[in-house]
Amino acid sequence: GQSLEQPSEVTAVEGAIVQINCTYQTSGFYGLSWYQQHDGGAPTFLSYNALDGLEETGRFSSFLSRSDSYGYLLLQELQMKDSASYFCAVGQAGTALIFGKGTTLSVSS
Amino acid sequence: TAGITQAPTSQILAAGRSMTLRCTQDMRHNAMYWYRQDLGLGLRLIHYSNTAGTTGKGEVPDGYSVSRANTDDFPLTLASAVPSQTSVYFCASSDSSRSSYNEQFFGPGTRLTVL
């Protein structure tokens, strides 16, 4: 079967660093993506890793280890506006993505 | 640029009735997708289309049908709605090249309640 596992909830304070992990078990793999979704809104793309290593985009970084079927999203200098749900997604053959169930991040002051 | 539009924004539908959720994109993306989002279950793929004229089944296709007559439009039809189809439905699109398809652009969603 295909599955992606990520924590359901994470809490942190403003200015802190938080890491959201994602492990996957899929029949095909064409990269690991991360999406952000604010309450009541649409998911928006954050990052994509096709190869092992770290990708950095501003305060957000994403890491992939294909040998471990594992990746993470690292959020630095947390702000209140970062409170949202974060989804990892694995690319499949064709163009489909399989999404994890999401991690709700709550940032407090 | 509008990106992706969906209609209606929300709808209450009687069980057994049919309904078509509309989705239009203006980015000339080859690939389009329909997801449903339920609390605690994340986003689940219903159907997808890699290019106009072709469609494919996702994780939860039963009870839904799609068509892709042109690049811009990708309607989702519920032939005979059931209460378990109560959900938020998101349409998305992406460039279908190998590296680009992982970046999907989502519409604002349609909140459907089936009673």
mmCIF file of C-alpha atoms in Angstrom:
data_model
loop_
_atom_site.group_PDB
_atom_site.id
_atom_site.type_symbol
_atom_site.label_atom_id
_atom_site.label_comp_id
_atom_site.label_asym_id
_atom_site.label_seq_id
_atom_site.Cartn_x
_atom_site.Cartn_y
_atom_site.Cartn_z
ATOM 1 C CA GLY A 1 0.000 0.000 0.000
ATOM 2 C CA GLN A 2 0.914 3.649 -0.142
ATOM 3 C CA SER A 3 1.202 5.779 2.948
ATOM 4 C CA LEU A 4 2.724 8.984 4.212
ATOM 5 C CA GLU A 5 3.157 9.569 7.915
ATOM 6 C CA GLN A 6 3.513 12.966 9.527
ATOM 7 C CA PRO A 7 2.688 14.210 13.038
ATOM 8 C CA SER A 8 -0.858 15.453 13.442
ATOM 9 C CA GLU A 9 0.029 18.482 15.559
ATOM 10 C CA VAL A 10 3.053 20.587 16.444
ATOM 11 C CA THR A 11 3.187 23.619 18.723
ATOM 12 C CA ALA A 12 5.899 26.261 19.003
ATOM 13 C CA VAL A 13 6.468 29.879 20.023
ATOM 14 C CA GLU A 14 7.291 32.872 17.898
ATOM 15 C CA GLY A 15 10.928 33.032 16.865
ATOM 16 C CA ALA A 16 11.509 29.335 17.400
ATOM 17 C CA ILE A 17 12.500 26.641 14.890
ATOM 18 C CA VAL A 18 10.235 23.699 14.177
ATOM 19 C CA GLN A 19 10.762 20.558 12.109
ATOM 20 C CA ILE A 20 7.882 18.603 10.581
ATOM 21 C CA ASN A 21 8.848 15.083 9.589
ATOM 22 C CA CYS A 22 7.387 12.949 6.843
ATOM 23 C CA THR A 23 8.030 9.281 6.146
ATOM 24 C CA TYR A 24 6.621 7.620 3.096
ATOM 25 C CA GLN A 25 5.974 4.212 1.653
ATOM 26 C CA THR A 26 4.864 4.362 -1.962
ATOM 27 C CA SER A 27 5.035 2.195 -5.049
ATOM 28 C CA GLY A 28 6.544 4.996 -7.110
ATOM 29 C CA PHE A 29 8.525 8.048 -6.114
ATOM 30 C CA TYR A 30 9.080 11.189 -8.108
ATOM 31 C CA GLY A 31 9.968 13.671 -5.411
ATOM 32 C CA LEU A 32 8.669 15.025 -2.112
ATOM 33 C CA SER A 33 6.685 18.252 -1.966
ATOM 34 C CA TRP A 34 5.381 20.404 0.856
ATOM 35 C CA TYR A 35 2.202 22.467 0.912
ATOM 36 C CA GLN A 36 0.819 24.991 3.371
ATOM 37 C CA GLN A 37 -2.869 25.502 4.041
ATOM 38 C CA HIS A 38 -4.317 28.205 6.252
ATOM 39 C CA ASP A 39 -7.675 27.578 7.875
ATOM 40 C CA GLY A 40 -10.435 27.884 5.275
ATOM 41 C CA GLY A 41 -7.988 28.466 2.450
ATOM 42 C CA ALA A 42 -6.524 26.567 -0.447
ATOM 43 C CA PRO A 43 -3.263 24.627 -0.226
ATOM 44 C CA THR A 44 -0.248 26.505 -1.562
ATOM 45 C CA PHE A 45 3.026 25.020 -2.749
ATOM 46 C CA LEU A 46 6.095 25.559 -0.547
ATOM 47 C CA SER A 47 8.913 23.354 -1.813
ATOM 48 C CA TYR A 48 9.954 20.296 -3.781
ATOM 49 C CA ASN A 49 12.875 17.871 -3.373
ATOM 50 C CA ALA A 50 13.694 15.498 -6.199
ATOM 51 C CA LEU A 51 17.174 14.611 -4.937
ATOM 52 C CA ASP A 52 18.687 13.987 -1.515
ATOM 53 C CA GLY A 53 19.680 17.019 0.451
ATOM 54 C CA LEU A 54 18.457 20.338 1.692
ATOM 55 C CA GLU A 55 16.549 22.959 -0.294
ATOM 56 C CA GLU A 56 16.287 26.405 1.256
ATOM 57 C CA THR A 57 13.700 29.048 0.461
ATOM 58 C CA GLY A 58 13.850 31.956 2.853
ATOM 59 C CA ARG A 59 12.779 30.913 6.337
ATOM 60 C CA PHE A 60 11.658 27.501 5.084
ATOM 61 C CA SER A 61 13.906 24.567 4.196
ATOM 62 C CA SER A 62 13.053 21.076 3.054
ATOM 63 C CA PHE A 63 15.165 17.942 3.283
ATOM 64 C CA LEU A 64 14.974 14.565 1.570
ATOM 65 C CA SER A 65 16.683 11.242 2.139
ATOM 66 C CA ARG A 66 15.481 8.765 -0.475
ATOM 67 C CA SER A 67 17.359 5.852 1.086
ATOM 68 C CA ASP A 68 15.446 6.410 4.342
ATOM 69 C CA SER A 69 12.127 7.299 2.629
ATOM 70 C CA TYR A 70 12.139 10.360 4.838
ATOM 71 C CA GLY A 71 11.958 14.089 4.570
ATOM 72 C CA TYR A 72 11.244 17.115 6.691
ATOM 73 C CA LEU A 73 10.166 20.717 6.491
ATOM 74 C CA LEU A 74 12.115 23.134 8.676
ATOM 75 C CA LEU A 75 10.557 26.444 9.584
ATOM 76 C CA GLN A 76 12.814 29.054 11.164
ATOM 77 C CA GLU A 77 12.100 32.339 12.932
ATOM 78 C CA LEU A 78 8.504 31.298 13.383
ATOM 79 C CA GLN A 79 5.828 33.942 13.027
ATOM 80 C CA MET A 80 2.184 33.880 14.037
ATOM 81 C CA LYS A 81 1.210 33.781 10.362
ATOM 82 C CA ASP A 82 2.957 30.414 10.054
ATOM 83 C CA SER A 83 0.103 28.842 12.023
ATOM 84 C CA ALA A 84 -1.401 26.551 9.405
ATOM 85 C CA SER A 85 -1.566 22.954 8.259
ATOM 86 C CA TYR A 86 1.408 21.531 6.397
ATOM 87 C CA PHE A 87 1.164 18.586 4.033
ATOM 88 C CA CYS A 88 3.882 16.452 2.554
ATOM 89 C CA ALA A 89 3.140 14.873 -0.825
ATOM 90 C CA VAL A 90 4.872 12.260 -2.935
ATOM 91 C CA GLY A 91 4.914 12.358 -6.706
ATOM 92 C CA GLN A 92 3.671 9.273 -8.503
ATOM 93 C CA ALA A 93 3.912 8.008 -12.050
ATOM 94 C CA GLY A 94 2.025 10.272 -14.358
ATOM 95 C CA THR A 95 1.351 13.539 -12.614
ATOM 96 C CA ALA A 96 -0.527 12.521 -9.498
ATOM 97 C CA LEU A 97 0.482 13.425 -5.962
ATOM 98 C CA ILE A 98 -0.331 11.425 -2.854
ATOM 99 C CA PHE A 99 -0.745 13.691 0.165
ATOM 100 C CA GLY A 100 -0.144 13.002 3.827
ATOM 101 C CA LYS A 101 -2.900 13.756 6.312
ATOM 102 C CA GLY A 102 -1.295 17.003 7.364
ATOM 103 C CA THR A 103 0.365 18.541 10.415
ATOM 104 C CA THR A 104 -1.340 21.398 12.218
ATOM 105 C CA LEU A 105 1.229 23.935 13.422
ATOM 106 C CA SER A 106 0.184 26.313 16.148
ATOM 107 C CA VAL A 107 2.486 29.258 16.849
ATOM 108 C CA SER A 108 1.968 31.190 20.051
ATOM 109 C CA SER A 109 3.433 34.474 21.273
ATOM 110 C CA THR B 1 -4.589 36.592 -13.671
ATOM 111 C CA ALA B 2 -7.380 34.572 -12.076
ATOM 112 C CA GLY B 3 -5.443 31.296 -11.818
ATOM 113 C CA ILE B 4 -8.030 28.657 -10.973
ATOM 114 C CA THR B 5 -11.676 29.385 -10.337
ATOM 115 C CA GLN B 6 -14.254 27.012 -8.918
ATOM 116 C CA ALA B 7 -18.020 27.239 -8.797
ATOM 117 C CA PRO B 8 -20.109 27.167 -6.777
ATOM 118 C CA THR B 9 -18.391 28.298 -3.576
ATOM 119 C CA SER B 10 -20.747 26.180 -1.531
ATOM 120 C CA GLN B 11 -23.799 24.056 -2.120
ATOM 121 C CA ILE B 12 -26.344 22.059 -0.171
ATOM 122 C CA LEU B 13 -27.602 19.112 -2.192
ATOM 123 C CA ALA B 14 -30.314 16.567 -1.543
ATOM 124 C CA ALA B 15 -29.194 12.948 -1.598
ATOM 125 C CA GLY B 16 -29.873 11.309 -4.938
ATOM 126 C CA ARG B 17 -29.557 14.547 -6.918
ATOM 127 C CA SER B 18 -26.832 15.128 -9.458
ATOM 128 C CA MET B 19 -24.434 18.030 -9.505
ATOM 129 C CA THR B 20 -21.474 19.305 -11.490
ATOM 130 C CA LEU B 21 -18.668 21.203 -9.816
ATOM 131 C CA ARG B 22 -16.979 23.552 -12.236
ATOM 132 C CA CYS B 23 -13.260 24.285 -12.492
ATOM 133 C CA THR B 24 -11.504 26.601 -14.922
ATOM 134 C CA GLN B 25 -7.834 27.576 -15.153
ATOM 135 C CA ASP B 26 -6.188 30.254 -17.265
ATOM 136 C CA MET B 27 -2.554 29.181 -16.850
ATOM 137 C CA ARG B 28 -2.561 26.811 -19.852
ATOM 138 C CA HIS B 29 -1.508 23.957 -17.598
ATOM 139 C CA ASN B 30 -1.736 20.509 -19.157
ATOM 140 C CA ALA B 31 -2.579 18.635 -15.968
ATOM 141 C CA MET B 32 -5.625 19.114 -13.756
ATOM 142 C CA TYR B 33 -6.863 17.349 -10.624
ATOM 143 C CA TRP B 34 -9.810 16.996 -8.301
ATOM 144 C CA TYR B 35 -9.298 16.372 -4.579
ATOM 145 C CA ARG B 36 -11.634 16.037 -1.678
ATOM 146 C CA GLN B 37 -10.591 17.138 1.786
ATOM 147 C CA ASP B 38 -12.146 15.693 4.905
ATOM 148 C CA LEU B 39 -11.154 16.443 8.479
ATOM 149 C CA GLY B 40 -8.307 14.207 9.555
ATOM 150 C CA LEU B 41 -7.923 12.597 6.136
ATOM 151 C CA GLY B 42 -5.982 15.246 4.264
ATOM 152 C CA LEU B 43 -6.317 15.663 0.515
ATOM 153 C CA ARG B 44 -7.411 12.617 -1.465
ATOM 154 C CA LEU B 45 -7.211 12.498 -5.229
ATOM 155 C CA ILE B 46 -10.502 11.735 -6.980
ATOM 156 C CA HIS B 47 -9.640 12.007 -10.674
ATOM 157 C CA TYR B 48 -6.931 13.630 -12.718
ATOM 158 C CA SER B 49 -6.182 14.562 -16.304
ATOM 159 C CA ASN B 50 -2.666 14.756 -17.710
ATOM 160 C CA THR B 51 -3.817 16.504 -20.879
ATOM 161 C CA ALA B 52 -6.997 17.471 -22.679
ATOM 162 C CA GLY B 53 -8.907 14.406 -23.831
ATOM 163 C CA THR B 54 -7.486 12.046 -21.184
ATOM 164 C CA THR B 55 -8.525 11.311 -17.614
ATOM 165 C CA GLY B 56 -7.469 8.909 -14.899
ATOM 166 C CA LYS B 57 -8.756 7.587 -11.585
ATOM 167 C CA GLY B 58 -7.238 8.622 -8.290
ATOM 168 C CA GLU B 59 -7.555 7.147 -4.808
ATOM 169 C CA VAL B 60 -11.312 7.691 -4.341
ATOM 170 C CA PRO B 61 -13.030 7.802 -7.760
ATOM 171 C CA ASP B 62 -16.253 5.941 -6.971
ATOM 172 C CA GLY B 63 -19.381 8.053 -7.384
ATOM 173 C CA TYR B 64 -17.574 10.723 -9.410
ATOM 174 C CA SER B 65 -16.924 11.313 -13.101
ATOM 175 C CA VAL B 66 -14.871 13.888 -14.978
ATOM 176 C CA SER B 67 -14.320 15.083 -18.521
ATOM 177 C CA ARG B 68 -11.579 17.150 -20.134
ATOM 178 C CA ALA B 69 -12.860 18.524 -23.409
ATOM 179 C CA ASN B 70 -10.319 21.350 -23.497
ATOM 180 C CA THR B 71 -7.237 22.579 -21.651
ATOM 181 C CA ASP B 72 -8.993 25.079 -19.411
ATOM 182 C CA ASP B 73 -12.005 23.236 -17.984
ATOM 183 C CA PHE B 74 -12.236 20.148 -15.789
ATOM 184 C CA PRO B 75 -15.753 19.591 -14.400
ATOM 185 C CA LEU B 76 -16.479 17.019 -11.708
ATOM 186 C CA THR B 77 -19.903 15.360 -11.731
ATOM 187 C CA LEU B 78 -21.697 13.549 -8.946
ATOM 188 C CA ALA B 79 -24.359 11.474 -10.678
ATOM 189 C CA SER B 80 -26.355 10.587 -7.579
ATOM 190 C CA ALA B 81 -25.070 12.280 -4.457
ATOM 191 C CA VAL B 82 -24.804 10.463 -1.123
ATOM 192 C CA PRO B 83 -24.149 11.962 2.342
ATOM 193 C CA SER B 84 -20.605 10.507 2.416
ATOM 194 C CA GLN B 85 -19.755 12.872 -0.429
ATOM 195 C CA THR B 86 -20.116 15.808 1.938
ATOM 196 C CA SER B 87 -16.681 17.390 1.758
ATOM 197 C CA VAL B 88 -14.614 20.310 0.542
ATOM 198 C CA TYR B 89 -13.596 19.810 -3.075
ATOM 199 C CA PHE B 90 -10.455 21.366 -4.487
ATOM 200 C CA CYS B 91 -9.508 21.606 -8.126
ATOM 201 C CA ALA B 92 -5.827 22.014 -8.993
ATOM 202 C CA SER B 93 -3.602 22.281 -12.029
ATOM 203 C CA SER B 94 0.064 21.935 -12.865
ATOM 204 C CA ASP B 95 2.525 21.995 -15.709
ATOM 205 C CA SER B 96 2.907 18.346 -16.668
ATOM 206 C CA SER B 97 6.685 18.369 -17.129
ATOM 207 C CA ARG B 98 8.535 15.992 -14.811
ATOM 208 C CA SER B 99 9.908 18.639 -12.462
ATOM 209 C CA SER B 100 7.006 21.039 -12.588
ATOM 210 C CA TYR B 101 4.041 18.828 -11.901
ATOM 211 C CA ASN B 102 4.860 18.626 -8.208
ATOM 212 C CA GLU B 103 3.931 22.318 -7.963
ATOM 213 C CA GLN B 104 0.186 22.265 -8.117
ATOM 214 C CA PHE B 105 -1.969 25.381 -8.033
ATOM 215 C CA PHE B 106 -5.230 25.041 -6.165
ATOM 216 C CA GLY B 107 -8.589 26.719 -6.594
ATOM 217 C CA PRO B 108 -10.475 28.195 -3.615
ATOM 218 C CA GLY B 109 -12.594 25.084 -3.115
ATOM 219 C CA THR B 110 -16.265 24.136 -3.133
ATOM 220 C CA ARG B 111 -17.915 23.193 0.127
ATOM 221 C CA LEU B 112 -20.567 20.569 -0.597
ATOM 222 C CA THR B 113 -23.098 19.276 1.884
ATOM 223 C CA VAL B 114 -25.275 16.309 0.902
ATOM 224 C CA LEU B 115 -28.354 15.799 3.046
#
